[in-house]
Short mmCIF file of C-alpha atoms and ligand atoms in Angstrom, two decimals:
data_model
loop_
_atom_site.label_atom_id
_atom_site.label_comp_id
_atom_site.label_asym_id
_atom_site.label_seq_id
_atom_site.Cartn_x
_atom_site.Cartn_y
_atom_site.Cartn_z
CA MET A 28 -67.49 -45.02 283.18
CA ARG A 29 -66.68 -46.27 286.64
CA ARG A 30 -64.35 -48.75 285.12
CA ARG A 31 -62.51 -46.10 283.16
CA THR A 32 -61.89 -44.01 286.28
CA GLY A 33 -60.50 -47.13 287.94
CA GLU A 34 -58.23 -47.77 284.98
CA ARG A 35 -56.97 -44.21 284.83
CA LEU A 36 -56.22 -44.14 288.54
CA GLY A 37 -54.74 -47.59 288.12
CA ARG A 38 -52.40 -46.43 285.40
CA ALA A 39 -51.24 -43.47 287.51
CA ALA A 40 -50.66 -45.78 290.46
CA ARG A 41 -48.81 -48.24 288.26
CA SER A 42 -46.45 -45.63 286.90
CA VAL A 43 -45.61 -44.45 290.42
CA ALA A 44 -45.16 -48.04 291.56
CA GLY A 45 -43.15 -48.81 288.40
CA LEU A 46 -40.81 -45.94 289.16
CA SER A 47 -40.24 -47.09 292.72
CA ALA A 48 -39.72 -50.68 291.53
CA ALA A 49 -37.15 -49.43 289.03
CA LEU A 50 -35.38 -47.46 291.74
CA LEU A 51 -35.29 -50.48 294.04
CA ALA A 52 -34.10 -52.70 291.14
CA LYS A 53 -35.94 -55.79 292.38
CA PRO A 54 -35.49 -59.28 290.87
CA ALA A 55 -37.71 -60.80 288.21
CA ALA A 56 -40.45 -61.43 290.76
CA ALA A 57 -41.16 -57.73 291.02
CA ALA A 58 -40.99 -57.00 287.29
CA THR A 59 -44.63 -55.95 287.42
CA PRO A 60 -45.26 -54.04 290.61
CA MET A 61 -48.04 -55.20 292.90
CA SER A 62 -50.49 -52.39 293.37
CA PHE A 63 -53.99 -52.61 294.80
CA LEU A 64 -54.85 -49.11 293.59
CA GLY A 65 -55.59 -50.24 290.05
CA GLY A 66 -57.55 -53.23 288.81
CA TRP A 67 -57.60 -55.13 285.52
CA GLY A 68 -60.66 -57.35 285.66
CA SER A 69 -64.35 -57.52 286.57
CA ARG A 70 -63.55 -58.99 289.98
CA ALA A 71 -61.19 -56.12 290.80
CA TYR A 72 -63.00 -53.02 289.50
CA PRO A 73 -65.65 -52.70 292.25
CA VAL A 74 -63.04 -53.38 294.95
CA VAL A 75 -60.62 -50.81 293.57
CA ASP A 76 -63.36 -48.14 293.44
CA LEU A 77 -64.22 -48.85 297.07
CA THR A 78 -60.52 -48.74 298.01
CA TRP A 79 -60.21 -45.26 296.51
CA GLU A 80 -63.38 -44.07 298.26
CA ALA A 81 -62.14 -45.31 301.64
CA LEU A 82 -58.67 -43.91 301.00
CA ILE A 83 -59.92 -40.45 300.01
CA ILE A 84 -62.32 -40.27 302.97
CA SER A 85 -59.55 -41.35 305.36
CA ILE A 86 -57.21 -38.71 304.00
CA ALA A 87 -59.96 -36.07 304.30
CA VAL A 88 -60.67 -37.09 307.91
CA CYS A 89 -56.97 -36.80 308.81
CA LEU A 90 -56.75 -33.39 307.15
CA ILE A 91 -59.88 -32.05 308.85
CA ILE A 92 -58.76 -33.26 312.27
CA THR A 93 -55.27 -31.82 311.78
CA LEU A 94 -56.73 -28.45 310.79
CA LEU A 95 -59.14 -28.40 313.75
CA VAL A 96 -56.39 -29.30 316.22
CA ALA A 97 -54.07 -26.65 314.78
CA TRP A 98 -56.84 -24.09 314.85
CA GLY A 99 -57.70 -24.98 318.45
CA ALA A 100 -54.09 -24.67 319.56
CA LEU A 101 -53.47 -21.39 317.77
CA ALA A 102 -56.80 -19.81 318.76
CA LYS A 103 -55.99 -20.50 322.41
CA ARG A 104 -52.60 -18.86 322.17
CA SER A 105 -54.05 -15.60 320.82
CA ARG A 106 -56.12 -15.28 324.00
CA SER A 107 -53.03 -15.38 326.23
CA ALA A 108 -53.62 -11.68 326.91
CA PHE A 109 -55.61 -12.99 329.91
CA GLY A 110 -52.43 -14.02 331.66
CA PRO A 111 -49.82 -16.77 331.69
CA ILE A 112 -50.79 -20.25 330.44
CA GLY A 113 -52.65 -22.15 333.12
CA ALA A 114 -53.86 -19.05 334.84
CA GLU A 115 -56.97 -18.88 332.76
CA PRO A 116 -59.97 -20.06 334.80
CA VAL A 117 -61.84 -23.05 333.42
CA GLU A 118 -65.30 -21.97 332.52
CA ARG A 119 -68.19 -23.75 330.97
CA ARG A 120 -69.51 -21.88 328.02
CA PRO A 121 -72.78 -22.84 326.36
CA GLY A 122 -72.77 -24.07 322.75
CA GLY A 123 -70.25 -26.94 323.10
CA MET A 124 -72.94 -29.49 322.33
CA LYS A 125 -73.24 -28.31 318.73
CA TRP A 126 -69.68 -29.55 318.05
CA ILE A 127 -70.64 -33.00 319.20
CA VAL A 128 -73.83 -33.03 317.14
CA TRP A 129 -72.01 -31.83 314.03
CA GLY A 130 -68.99 -34.06 314.58
CA VAL A 131 -71.03 -37.24 315.07
CA GLY A 132 -73.51 -36.31 312.35
CA LEU A 133 -70.80 -35.65 309.77
CA SER A 134 -68.85 -38.81 310.52
CA VAL A 135 -71.90 -41.04 310.40
CA ILE A 136 -72.58 -40.10 306.76
CA PRO A 137 -69.32 -41.41 305.21
CA LEU A 138 -69.36 -44.42 307.55
CA VAL A 139 -72.86 -45.43 306.44
CA VAL A 140 -72.00 -44.78 302.77
CA THR A 141 -68.88 -46.95 303.12
CA LEU A 142 -70.82 -49.70 304.87
CA ILE A 143 -73.49 -49.85 302.16
CA TRP A 144 -70.84 -49.63 299.43
CA THR A 145 -68.84 -52.45 301.05
CA VAL A 146 -71.84 -54.75 301.32
CA SER A 147 -72.80 -54.11 297.70
CA VAL A 148 -69.20 -54.73 296.53
CA LEU A 149 -69.12 -58.02 298.45
CA ALA A 150 -72.33 -59.05 296.71
CA ALA A 151 -71.04 -57.91 293.30
CA VAL A 152 -67.77 -59.86 293.46
CA ASN A 153 -69.22 -62.97 295.09
CA GLN A 154 -70.06 -64.68 291.82
CA PRO A 155 -68.82 -64.03 288.30
CA LYS A 156 -71.42 -62.91 285.80
CA GLY A 157 -71.71 -64.80 282.56
CA ALA A 158 -70.18 -68.05 281.35
CA GLU A 159 -69.64 -70.89 283.80
CA PRO A 160 -65.90 -70.77 284.48
CA PHE A 161 -63.57 -73.73 284.68
CA THR A 162 -61.78 -74.57 287.90
CA ILE A 163 -58.15 -74.40 288.91
CA GLU A 164 -57.07 -75.92 292.21
CA VAL A 165 -54.35 -73.88 293.91
CA THR A 166 -52.58 -75.35 296.94
CA GLY A 167 -50.29 -73.26 299.12
CA HIS A 168 -47.11 -75.07 300.20
CA GLN A 169 -44.14 -73.78 302.18
CA TRP A 170 -43.11 -71.86 299.97
CA TRP A 171 -44.59 -72.38 296.55
CA TRP A 172 -47.95 -72.85 294.84
CA GLU A 173 -49.19 -76.08 293.35
CA VAL A 174 -51.62 -75.49 290.50
CA ARG A 175 -53.94 -78.20 289.16
CA TYR A 176 -56.15 -77.60 286.13
CA ARG A 177 -59.38 -79.54 286.41
CA ASP A 178 -61.47 -80.89 283.59
CA ALA A 179 -64.41 -83.27 283.28
CA ASP A 180 -62.17 -85.31 280.99
CA PRO A 181 -59.39 -86.76 283.21
CA SER A 182 -56.96 -86.90 280.28
CA ARG A 183 -57.07 -83.09 280.22
CA VAL A 184 -56.04 -82.62 283.84
CA PHE A 185 -52.49 -81.50 284.56
CA VAL A 186 -50.39 -79.98 287.34
CA THR A 187 -47.98 -77.06 287.27
CA ALA A 188 -46.52 -74.60 289.78
CA ASN A 189 -46.39 -70.90 290.63
CA GLU A 190 -47.48 -69.59 287.21
CA ILE A 191 -51.22 -69.70 286.50
CA HIS A 192 -52.32 -69.15 282.93
CA ILE A 193 -55.88 -67.97 282.32
CA PRO A 194 -57.74 -66.89 279.19
CA VAL A 195 -58.28 -63.12 278.84
CA GLY A 196 -61.87 -62.01 279.39
CA HIS A 197 -63.07 -65.25 281.00
CA PRO A 198 -63.75 -65.64 284.69
CA VAL A 199 -61.89 -68.55 286.26
CA ARG A 200 -62.94 -70.36 289.42
CA LEU A 201 -60.22 -71.06 291.97
CA GLU A 202 -60.37 -73.69 294.71
CA LEU A 203 -57.79 -72.77 297.33
CA LYS A 204 -56.25 -75.34 299.65
CA GLY A 205 -53.42 -75.42 302.16
CA ALA A 206 -50.88 -78.25 302.34
CA ASP A 207 -49.12 -77.37 305.58
CA VAL A 208 -49.84 -74.03 307.25
CA ILE A 209 -52.21 -71.19 306.41
CA HIS A 210 -51.18 -69.17 303.36
CA SER A 211 -53.14 -66.48 301.59
CA PHE A 212 -53.55 -66.07 297.85
CA TRP A 213 -53.42 -62.49 296.62
CA VAL A 214 -53.10 -61.08 293.12
CA PRO A 215 -54.02 -57.48 293.90
CA ALA A 216 -54.68 -56.32 290.33
CA LEU A 217 -57.22 -59.11 289.83
CA ALA A 218 -58.81 -60.08 293.14
CA GLY A 219 -58.76 -59.59 296.89
CA LYS A 220 -57.07 -61.92 299.36
CA THR A 221 -58.32 -65.43 300.11
CA ASP A 222 -56.67 -67.69 302.68
CA THR A 223 -55.56 -71.22 301.83
CA ILE A 224 -56.29 -73.30 304.91
CA PRO A 225 -55.25 -76.93 305.53
CA GLY A 226 -58.30 -79.20 305.60
CA GLN A 227 -60.58 -76.63 304.04
CA THR A 228 -61.39 -75.49 300.51
CA ASN A 229 -61.99 -71.80 299.91
CA VAL A 230 -63.51 -70.79 296.62
CA THR A 231 -62.78 -67.55 294.81
CA TRP A 232 -62.58 -66.40 291.21
CA LEU A 233 -60.73 -63.92 289.08
CA GLU A 234 -60.79 -62.51 285.61
CA ALA A 235 -58.32 -60.41 283.62
CA ASP A 236 -59.45 -57.95 280.96
CA ARG A 237 -56.10 -57.62 279.35
CA ALA A 238 -53.33 -59.99 278.37
CA GLY A 239 -50.35 -59.70 280.67
CA ARG A 240 -48.47 -60.98 283.66
CA TYR A 241 -50.00 -60.15 287.03
CA VAL A 242 -47.87 -60.56 290.13
CA GLY A 243 -49.28 -61.92 293.36
CA GLN A 244 -47.89 -62.89 296.71
CA CYS A 245 -48.63 -65.07 299.70
CA THR A 246 -50.06 -62.59 302.16
CA GLU A 247 -50.41 -64.60 305.36
CA TYR A 248 -47.15 -65.05 307.24
CA CYS A 249 -46.23 -68.72 306.70
CA GLY A 250 -42.64 -69.09 307.86
CA LEU A 251 -39.10 -68.30 306.87
CA GLN A 252 -39.55 -67.83 303.11
CA HIS A 253 -43.00 -66.24 303.21
CA ALA A 254 -41.63 -63.20 301.38
CA HIS A 255 -40.38 -65.42 298.52
CA MET A 256 -43.72 -67.00 297.78
CA ALA A 257 -44.81 -65.11 294.70
CA VAL A 258 -47.48 -66.30 292.31
CA PHE A 259 -47.97 -65.12 288.74
CA VAL A 260 -51.19 -65.01 286.78
CA ILE A 261 -50.54 -64.89 283.05
CA ALA A 262 -53.57 -63.85 281.03
CA ASP A 263 -53.32 -65.13 277.45
CA PRO A 264 -55.59 -64.54 274.46
CA PRO A 265 -58.00 -67.53 274.44
CA ALA A 266 -56.35 -69.25 271.45
CA VAL A 267 -52.90 -68.97 273.05
CA PHE A 268 -54.34 -70.25 276.31
CA ALA A 269 -55.94 -73.27 274.62
CA HIS A 270 -52.62 -74.05 272.97
CA TRP A 271 -50.78 -73.69 276.29
CA TRP A 272 -53.19 -76.07 278.02
CA GLN A 273 -52.75 -78.63 275.21
CA SER A 274 -48.96 -78.40 275.43
CA GLN A 275 -49.01 -78.91 279.21
CA LEU A 276 -50.78 -82.26 278.74
CA ALA A 277 -47.90 -83.87 276.86
CA ALA A 278 -45.46 -86.09 278.73
CA ALA A 279 -41.79 -85.08 278.64
CA ALA A 280 -40.04 -86.05 275.42
CA PRO A 281 -37.28 -88.66 275.89
CA PRO A 282 -33.86 -86.97 276.04
CA ALA A 283 -32.08 -86.92 272.69
CA THR A 284 -28.41 -86.53 273.64
CA VAL A 285 -26.24 -88.83 275.76
CA GLU A 286 -25.60 -86.03 278.20
CA ALA A 287 -29.31 -85.37 278.64
CA GLN A 288 -29.89 -89.12 279.12
CA GLN A 289 -27.30 -89.16 281.88
CA GLY A 290 -28.98 -86.07 283.30
CA GLN A 291 -32.32 -87.82 283.28
CA ALA A 292 -30.93 -90.90 285.06
CA LEU A 293 -29.42 -88.64 287.71
CA PHE A 294 -32.63 -86.69 287.98
CA VAL A 295 -34.73 -89.79 288.53
CA THR A 296 -32.51 -91.07 291.35
CA LYS A 297 -31.59 -87.77 293.03
CA CYS A 298 -34.69 -85.68 292.49
CA GLY A 299 -37.51 -88.07 291.55
CA SER A 300 -38.64 -88.78 295.10
CA CYS A 301 -39.85 -85.19 295.40
CA HIS A 302 -40.43 -84.02 291.81
CA THR A 303 -42.58 -85.41 289.00
CA VAL A 304 -41.63 -85.43 285.34
CA ASN A 305 -44.41 -87.19 283.45
CA GLY A 306 -43.17 -89.91 281.15
CA THR A 307 -40.34 -90.85 283.57
CA MET A 308 -39.96 -92.75 286.84
CA ALA A 309 -39.75 -89.43 288.68
CA GLN A 310 -43.18 -89.23 290.33
CA GLY A 311 -42.56 -87.36 293.60
CA LYS A 312 -45.49 -85.28 294.81
CA VAL A 313 -44.03 -82.99 297.47
CA ALA A 314 -42.37 -80.46 295.16
CA PRO A 315 -43.23 -78.57 291.97
CA ASP A 316 -44.07 -80.68 288.90
CA LEU A 317 -41.21 -80.14 286.46
CA THR A 318 -42.72 -81.79 283.33
CA HIS A 319 -42.88 -78.42 281.57
CA LEU A 320 -40.42 -76.46 283.68
CA MET A 321 -39.17 -74.49 280.68
CA SER A 322 -42.60 -73.00 280.09
CA ARG A 323 -42.15 -70.97 283.30
CA ALA A 324 -40.27 -67.67 283.51
CA THR A 325 -39.23 -68.00 287.14
CA ILE A 326 -38.35 -70.78 289.57
CA ALA A 327 -38.90 -71.29 293.28
CA ALA A 328 -41.96 -69.02 293.43
CA GLY A 329 -40.20 -66.04 291.89
CA ALA A 330 -37.01 -66.39 293.92
CA ALA A 331 -34.86 -66.79 290.78
CA PRO A 332 -35.26 -66.32 287.03
CA ASN A 333 -35.60 -69.49 284.96
CA THR A 334 -32.34 -68.99 283.08
CA PRO A 335 -29.40 -71.43 282.78
CA ALA A 336 -27.58 -69.48 285.50
CA GLY A 337 -30.70 -69.27 287.68
CA LEU A 338 -31.24 -73.03 287.38
CA SER A 339 -27.61 -73.93 288.07
CA GLY A 340 -27.51 -71.66 291.09
CA TRP A 341 -30.72 -73.17 292.42
CA ILE A 342 -29.77 -76.83 291.91
CA ALA A 343 -26.25 -76.32 293.27
CA ASN A 344 -27.35 -74.45 296.36
CA PRO A 345 -31.08 -73.97 296.91
CA GLN A 346 -30.41 -72.99 300.54
CA GLY A 347 -28.26 -70.12 299.29
CA VAL A 348 -31.00 -68.81 296.98
CA LYS A 349 -33.90 -69.32 299.39
CA PRO A 350 -32.60 -70.07 302.91
CA GLY A 351 -34.80 -72.59 304.68
CA THR A 352 -36.48 -73.87 301.51
CA LEU A 353 -37.66 -77.47 301.74
CA MET A 354 -35.43 -78.47 298.81
CA PRO A 355 -32.19 -79.77 300.30
CA THR A 356 -28.75 -79.14 298.83
CA LEU A 357 -27.90 -82.30 296.87
CA TYR A 358 -24.13 -81.94 296.54
CA LEU A 359 -23.87 -82.77 292.83
CA SER A 360 -20.41 -82.71 291.25
CA GLY A 361 -19.73 -80.08 288.58
CA PRO A 362 -20.31 -82.49 285.64
CA GLN A 363 -23.44 -83.91 287.30
CA LEU A 364 -24.83 -80.43 287.75
CA THR A 365 -24.28 -79.68 284.06
CA GLN A 366 -25.98 -82.95 283.05
CA VAL A 367 -29.01 -82.42 285.29
CA ARG A 368 -29.40 -78.82 284.21
CA GLY A 369 -29.04 -79.84 280.56
CA TYR A 370 -31.80 -82.38 281.10
CA LEU A 371 -34.10 -79.83 282.79
CA GLU A 372 -33.63 -77.55 279.79
CA THR A 373 -35.23 -80.20 277.57
CA LEU A 374 -38.46 -80.02 279.61
CA LYS A 375 -40.25 -77.59 277.32
C1 LIG B 231 -36.56 -83.42 299.37
C2 LIG B 231 -37.31 -83.05 298.22
C3 LIG B 231 -36.58 -82.48 297.01
C4 LIG B 231 -35.56 -83.04 296.30
C5 LIG B 231 -34.82 -84.35 296.58
C6 LIG B 231 -35.30 -82.14 295.21
N1 LIG B 231 -36.14 -81.07 295.25
FE1 LIG B 231 -36.27 -79.58 293.90
N2 LIG B 231 -37.68 -78.67 295.02
C7 LIG B 231 -38.18 -79.15 296.20
C8 LIG B 231 -39.09 -78.19 296.75
C9 LIG B 231 -39.87 -78.32 298.06
C10 LIG B 231 -39.13 -77.11 295.84
C11 LIG B 231 -39.91 -75.81 295.98
C12 LIG B 231 -38.99 -74.88 296.71
C13 LIG B 231 -39.52 -73.50 296.92
O1 LIG B 231 -40.00 -72.86 295.96
O2 LIG B 231 -39.40 -73.01 298.06
C14 LIG B 231 -38.24 -77.46 294.75
C15 LIG B 231 -38.04 -76.65 293.63
C16 LIG B 231 -37.25 -77.03 292.56
C17 LIG B 231 -37.18 -76.30 291.31
C18 LIG B 231 -37.96 -75.04 290.98
C19 LIG B 231 -39.27 -75.44 290.36
C20 LIG B 231 -40.24 -74.33 290.12
O3 LIG B 231 -41.01 -74.42 289.19
O4 LIG B 231 -40.21 -73.37 290.86
C21 LIG B 231 -36.31 -76.96 290.51
C22 LIG B 231 -35.90 -76.59 289.11
C23 LIG B 231 -35.84 -78.10 291.25
N3 LIG B 231 -36.44 -78.12 292.50
C24 LIG B 231 -34.92 -79.01 290.78
C25 LIG B 231 -34.47 -80.09 291.52
C26 LIG B 231 -33.43 -80.98 291.05
C27 LIG B 231 -32.70 -80.87 289.73
C28 LIG B 231 -33.26 -81.91 292.03
C29 LIG B 231 -32.27 -83.05 292.07
C30 LIG B 231 -30.91 -82.72 291.82
C31 LIG B 231 -34.20 -81.61 293.10
N4 LIG B 231 -34.90 -80.50 292.74
C32 LIG B 231 -34.34 -82.35 294.24
C33 LIG B 231 -37.91 -80.36 296.78
C34 LIG B 231 -36.92 -81.24 296.36
CU1 LIG B 232 -47.31 -68.64 302.28
#
């Protein structure tokens, strides 16, 4: 019941947000608007209900105060028959105390309700109910997210970036870390904010009830490109998710064409000190793992779409796409750019 109210309000909020997103014509990163007024999973529902309660009470408080102030001002004016403003003698009339008693009494009730509600929501979302979830390690970097899927079997561990796939209807445990400065992980439709702090591991969890793509964002100011540090949670039906995980484990297939081979050689020398492509000599660890780059819809934490044009633009001039990004401009010639991009497109 509660959940349905949340969903209905959520849908209304999403259509409003969708309209404004359409009007602003944002890039791919904003394809699904970020709204904290609707939730889509067991971690989010209690928080969204509390958000609405607090929002409605706050609006009511503002309205009541506005009405009382207006009433006070207007009531005073109607008594101006006593003389010009200021000429009225200040007098102490009995009965003022009742306003204080009523005012304090009435405000204490919603405050106490909100306090109890908040504490119970914190308890409710602290731990997922049901099946023991698996763990994904998410590390905030300036300005992208490293994502490592953990498994008891080391041959099933892999690393990806910025796009986190999860199975629909299953809670997933997240271990959040920071590589450089403090970031904060926030996917509003699924869970509240949790900071990623260097030297510390924060644990949270999330769950999505419905298949889809949920947009999140770094929400702790972390430097120049903080605003271009999106994260995407993609909830897949469990069978699709299992297949995705399996496909991420494979090393990159050797390039089939001469051009792609040249691209790979260039990639290893020019890009391999920062990026990893499993199955090649490129084993850099300071930038997103590109072994399955083509399985992602966006690049550079949502700053550009993962299309041939998006990739070319990024490789040719990352500083133009995301000024200040820690990927330097590599000054490839036109043919080199085509070869490297062609090679990246084989990384399915
Ligand atoms: C000095 C290290 C460094 C080198 C060298 C480097 N990159 Fe990067 N690259 C990065 C960093 C850091 C990012 C993440 C940037 C961001 O999102 O702000 C990145 C992001 C990318 C991405 C987007 C990945 C994703 O999933 O979002 C692609 C594609 C890419 N680089 C390709 C290349 C290619 C091709 C080369 C060689 C021509 C190269 N990079 C060389 C550091 C480097
Ligand atoms: Cu950040």
